[in-house]
PDB file of C-alpha atoms in Angstrom:
ATOM      1  CA  MET A   1    -140.828  91.210 -16.440  1.00  0.00           C
ATOM      2  CA  PRO A   2    -142.570  88.826 -13.880  1.00  0.00           C
ATOM      3  CA  GLY A   3    -143.739  90.339 -10.683  1.00  0.00           C
ATOM      4  CA  GLU A   4    -142.835  89.099  -7.068  1.00  0.00           C
ATOM      5  CA  PHE A   5    -146.184  86.859  -6.980  1.00  0.00           C
ATOM      6  CA  ASP A   6    -145.079  84.973 -10.239  1.00  0.00           C
ATOM      7  CA  LEU A   7    -141.539  84.437  -9.003  1.00  0.00           C
ATOM      8  CA  ILE A   8    -142.786  82.952  -5.832  1.00  0.00           C
ATOM      9  CA  VAL A   9    -145.284  80.752  -8.023  1.00  0.00           C
ATOM     10  CA  ASP A  10    -142.377  79.579  -9.992  1.00  0.00           C
ATOM     11  CA  GLY A  11    -140.399  78.665  -6.745  1.00  0.00           C
ATOM     12  CA  TYR A  12    -143.563  76.617  -5.431  1.00  0.00           C
ATOM     13  CA  LEU A  13    -143.913  74.820  -8.895  1.00  0.00           C
ATOM     14  CA  THR A  14    -140.406  73.821  -8.722  1.00  0.00           C
ATOM     15  CA  HIS A  15    -140.928  72.719  -4.819  1.00  0.00           C
ATOM     16  CA  LEU A  16    -143.975  70.593  -6.214  1.00  0.00           C
ATOM     17  CA  LYS A  17    -141.714  68.584  -8.994  1.00  0.00           C
ATOM     18  CA  VAL A  18    -138.700  68.322  -6.874  1.00  0.00           C
ATOM     19  CA  GLU A  19    -139.499  68.122  -3.230  1.00  0.00           C
ATOM     20  CA  ARG A  20    -142.953  66.714  -3.244  1.00  0.00           C
ATOM     21  CA  GLY A  21    -142.308  64.701  -6.635  1.00  0.00           C
ATOM     22  CA  LEU A  22    -145.696  65.572  -8.154  1.00  0.00           C
ATOM     23  CA  GLY A  23    -146.208  64.554 -11.786  1.00  0.00           C
ATOM     24  CA  ALA A  24    -145.961  66.931 -14.620  1.00  0.00           C
ATOM     25  CA  ALA A  25    -149.737  67.029 -15.526  1.00  0.00           C
ATOM     26  CA  THR A  26    -150.356  68.203 -11.923  1.00  0.00           C
ATOM     27  CA  VAL A  27    -147.658  70.823 -11.892  1.00  0.00           C
ATOM     28  CA  SER A  28    -148.895  71.956 -15.091  1.00  0.00           C
ATOM     29  CA  ALA A  29    -152.594  72.529 -13.821  1.00  0.00           C
ATOM     30  CA  TYR A  30    -151.390  74.405 -10.708  1.00  0.00           C
ATOM     31  CA  SER A  31    -149.386  76.566 -13.043  1.00  0.00           C
ATOM     32  CA  ILE A  32    -152.369  77.354 -15.082  1.00  0.00           C
ATOM     33  CA  ASP A  33    -154.477  77.844 -12.042  1.00  0.00           C
ATOM     34  CA  LEU A  34    -152.015  80.143 -10.133  1.00  0.00           C
ATOM     35  CA  GLY A  35    -151.459  81.943 -13.371  1.00  0.00           C
ATOM     36  CA  LYS A  36    -155.115  82.881 -13.446  1.00  0.00           C
ATOM     37  CA  LEU A  37    -155.172  83.879  -9.826  1.00  0.00           C
ATOM     38  CA  SER A  38    -152.027  86.143 -10.621  1.00  0.00           C
ATOM     39  CA  GLN A  39    -154.033  87.874 -13.595  1.00  0.00           C
ATOM     40  CA  HIS A  40    -156.958  88.410 -11.230  1.00  0.00           C
ATOM     41  CA  LEU A  41    -154.731  90.066  -8.500  1.00  0.00           C
ATOM     42  CA  ALA A  42    -153.086  92.203 -10.935  1.00  0.00           C
ATOM     43  CA  ASP A  43    -156.295  93.370 -12.417  1.00  0.00           C
ATOM     44  CA  GLU A  44    -157.660  94.190  -8.937  1.00  0.00           C
ATOM     45  CA  LYS A  45    -154.063  95.858  -8.136  1.00  0.00           C
ATOM     46  CA  VAL A  46    -153.585  93.513  -5.193  1.00  0.00           C
ATOM     47  CA  GLU A  47    -150.001  92.657  -3.918  1.00  0.00           C
ATOM     48  CA  LEU A  48    -148.962  89.504  -2.394  1.00  0.00           C
ATOM     49  CA  SER A  49    -148.581  90.752   1.164  1.00  0.00           C
ATOM     50  CA  ASP A  50    -152.190  92.438   0.894  1.00  0.00           C
ATOM     51  CA  ILE A  51    -154.031  89.335  -0.028  1.00  0.00           C
ATOM     52  CA  ASP A  52    -156.891  88.193   2.118  1.00  0.00           C
ATOM     53  CA  SER A  53    -159.812  85.930   2.116  1.00  0.00           C
ATOM     54  CA  GLY A  54    -161.998  88.422   0.235  1.00  0.00           C
ATOM     55  CA  ASN A  55    -159.795  88.358  -2.697  1.00  0.00           C
ATOM     56  CA  ILE A  56    -159.730  84.749  -2.863  1.00  0.00           C
ATOM     57  CA  ALA A  57    -163.622  84.537  -2.623  1.00  0.00           C
ATOM     58  CA  SER A  58    -163.746  87.379  -5.224  1.00  0.00           C
ATOM     59  CA  PHE A  59    -161.433  85.168  -7.470  1.00  0.00           C
ATOM     60  CA  LEU A  60    -163.603  82.136  -6.995  1.00  0.00           C
ATOM     61  CA  LEU A  61    -166.807  84.069  -7.755  1.00  0.00           C
ATOM     62  CA  SER A  62    -165.094  85.186 -10.871  1.00  0.00           C
ATOM     63  CA  LEU A  63    -164.850  81.567 -11.881  1.00  0.00           C
ATOM     64  CA  SER A  64    -168.233  80.737 -11.051  1.00  0.00           C
ATOM     65  CA  ARG A  65    -169.688  83.712 -13.152  1.00  0.00           C
ATOM     66  CA  ASN A  66    -167.515  82.117 -16.089  1.00  0.00           C
ATOM     67  CA  GLU A  67    -169.586  79.031 -15.598  1.00  0.00           C
ATOM     68  CA  LEU A  68    -166.518  77.016 -14.202  1.00  0.00           C
ATOM     69  CA  SER A  69    -167.809  73.656 -12.693  1.00  0.00           C
ATOM     70  CA  ALA A  70    -167.673  73.309  -8.815  1.00  0.00           C
ATOM     71  CA  ARG A  71    -165.222  70.452  -9.417  1.00  0.00           C
ATOM     72  CA  SER A  72    -162.645  72.803 -11.354  1.00  0.00           C
ATOM     73  CA  GLN A  73    -163.240  75.483  -8.728  1.00  0.00           C
ATOM     74  CA  LYS A  74    -162.422  73.098  -5.863  1.00  0.00           C
ATOM     75  CA  ARG A  75    -159.110  72.221  -7.735  1.00  0.00           C
ATOM     76  CA  TYR A  76    -158.248  75.959  -8.042  1.00  0.00           C
ATOM     77  CA  LEU A  77    -158.845  76.350  -4.222  1.00  0.00           C
ATOM     78  CA  SER A  78    -156.796  73.499  -3.623  1.00  0.00           C
ATOM     79  CA  ALA A  79    -153.832  74.961  -5.653  1.00  0.00           C
ATOM     80  CA  MET A  80    -154.385  78.317  -3.897  1.00  0.00           C
ATOM     81  CA  ARG A  81    -154.375  76.495  -0.277  1.00  0.00           C
ATOM     82  CA  GLY A  82    -151.007  74.837  -1.228  1.00  0.00           C
ATOM     83  CA  PHE A  83    -149.469  77.722  -2.616  1.00  0.00           C
ATOM     84  CA  PHE A  84    -150.288  79.945   0.384  1.00  0.00           C
ATOM     85  CA  LYS A  85    -149.156  77.338   2.758  1.00  0.00           C
ATOM     86  CA  TYR A  86    -145.893  77.397   0.842  1.00  0.00           C
ATOM     87  CA  CYS A  87    -145.822  81.394   1.282  1.00  0.00           C
ATOM     88  CA  VAL A  88    -146.473  81.017   5.063  1.00  0.00           C
ATOM     89  CA  GLU A  89    -143.707  78.327   5.310  1.00  0.00           C
ATOM     90  CA  GLU A  90    -140.987  80.349   3.163  1.00  0.00           C
ATOM     91  CA  LYS A  91    -142.147  83.578   5.249  1.00  0.00           C
ATOM     92  CA  TYR A  92    -143.631  85.491   2.330  1.00  0.00           C
ATOM     93  CA  LEU A  93    -147.007  85.624   4.271  1.00  0.00           C
ATOM     94  CA  LYS A  94    -147.821  85.566   7.806  1.00  0.00           C
ATOM     95  CA  ARG A  95    -150.988  83.595   7.445  1.00  0.00           C
ATOM     96  CA  ASN A  96    -152.533  81.482   4.631  1.00  0.00           C
ATOM     97  CA  PRO A  97    -155.634  83.810   3.170  1.00  0.00           C
ATOM     98  CA  ALA A  98    -157.197  80.612   1.565  1.00  0.00           C
ATOM     99  CA  GLU A  99    -157.238  78.365   4.778  1.00  0.00           C
ATOM    100  CA  LEU A 100    -160.801  79.247   5.883  1.00  0.00           C
ATOM    101  CA  ILE A 101    -162.306  79.485   2.335  1.00  0.00           C
ATOM    102  CA  GLU A 102    -165.018  76.748   2.066  1.00  0.00           C
ATOM    103  CA  SER A 103    -165.085  74.424  -0.764  1.00  0.00           C
ATOM    104  CA  PRO A 104    -167.540  74.567  -3.395  1.00  0.00           C
ATOM    105  CA  LYS A 105    -170.180  71.956  -3.007  1.00  0.00           C
ATOM    106  CA  LEU A 106    -170.081  69.335  -5.549  1.00  0.00           C
ATOM    107  CA  ALA A 107    -173.546  68.306  -6.973  1.00  0.00           C
ATOM    108  CA  ARG A 108    -174.453  64.711  -5.980  1.00  0.00           C
ATOM    109  CA  ARG A 109    -175.367  62.310  -8.413  1.00  0.00           C
ATOM    110  CA  LEU A 110    -178.476  60.246  -8.075  1.00  0.00           C
ATOM    111  CA  PRO A 111    -177.914  56.585  -8.222  1.00  0.00           C
ATOM    112  CA  ALA A 112    -178.819  54.735 -11.507  1.00  0.00           C
ATOM    113  CA  VAL A 113    -182.064  52.839 -10.941  1.00  0.00           C
ATOM    114  CA  LEU A 114    -183.647  50.043 -12.822  1.00  0.00           C
ATOM    115  CA  THR A 115    -186.418  50.848 -15.464  1.00  0.00           C
ATOM    116  CA  GLY A 116    -189.887  49.323 -14.926  1.00  0.00           C
ATOM    117  CA  GLU A 117    -189.011  46.679 -17.581  1.00  0.00           C
ATOM    118  CA  GLU A 118    -185.811  45.806 -16.035  1.00  0.00           C
ATOM    119  CA  VAL A 119    -187.451  45.002 -12.597  1.00  0.00           C
ATOM    120  CA  LEU A 120    -189.936  42.985 -14.194  1.00  0.00           C
ATOM    121  CA  ARG A 121    -187.261  40.900 -16.016  1.00  0.00           C
ATOM    122  CA  LEU A 122    -185.538  40.430 -12.838  1.00  0.00           C
ATOM    123  CA  LEU A 123    -188.824  39.236 -11.185  1.00  0.00           C
ATOM    124  CA  LYS A 124    -189.313  36.896 -13.769  1.00  0.00           C
ATOM    125  CA  ALA A 125    -185.949  35.428 -13.782  1.00  0.00           C
ATOM    126  CA  PRO A 126    -185.466  31.906 -12.436  1.00  0.00           C
ATOM    127  CA  ASP A 127    -183.790  32.163  -8.746  1.00  0.00           C
TER     128      ASP A 127
END
């Protein structure tokens, strides 16, 4: 039998589909992400009303330990921020526990550079 958290997640997913018009792939990704959060909170024996930023940070840390990329962690945090914002709007929570959590930093890719041979070919090319 689904718990309170899971029932509220279902309501949120319906809100995303119906009121916000998000696509099926996005809603499915959010469903998976929030399902993993639900499992983490159940493992930690944390009720919805007791969730704080420490629980969110703990969940993100567990994702990091499982070698989930920073980009994926950022998506999880985005899903949680939206969900908890919904919980505040619907009066399930007084404040958003994910609001002040900083997003994981994405690694910057170095720009592609020309090889020495390519530079020489460019210099030898006619104007």
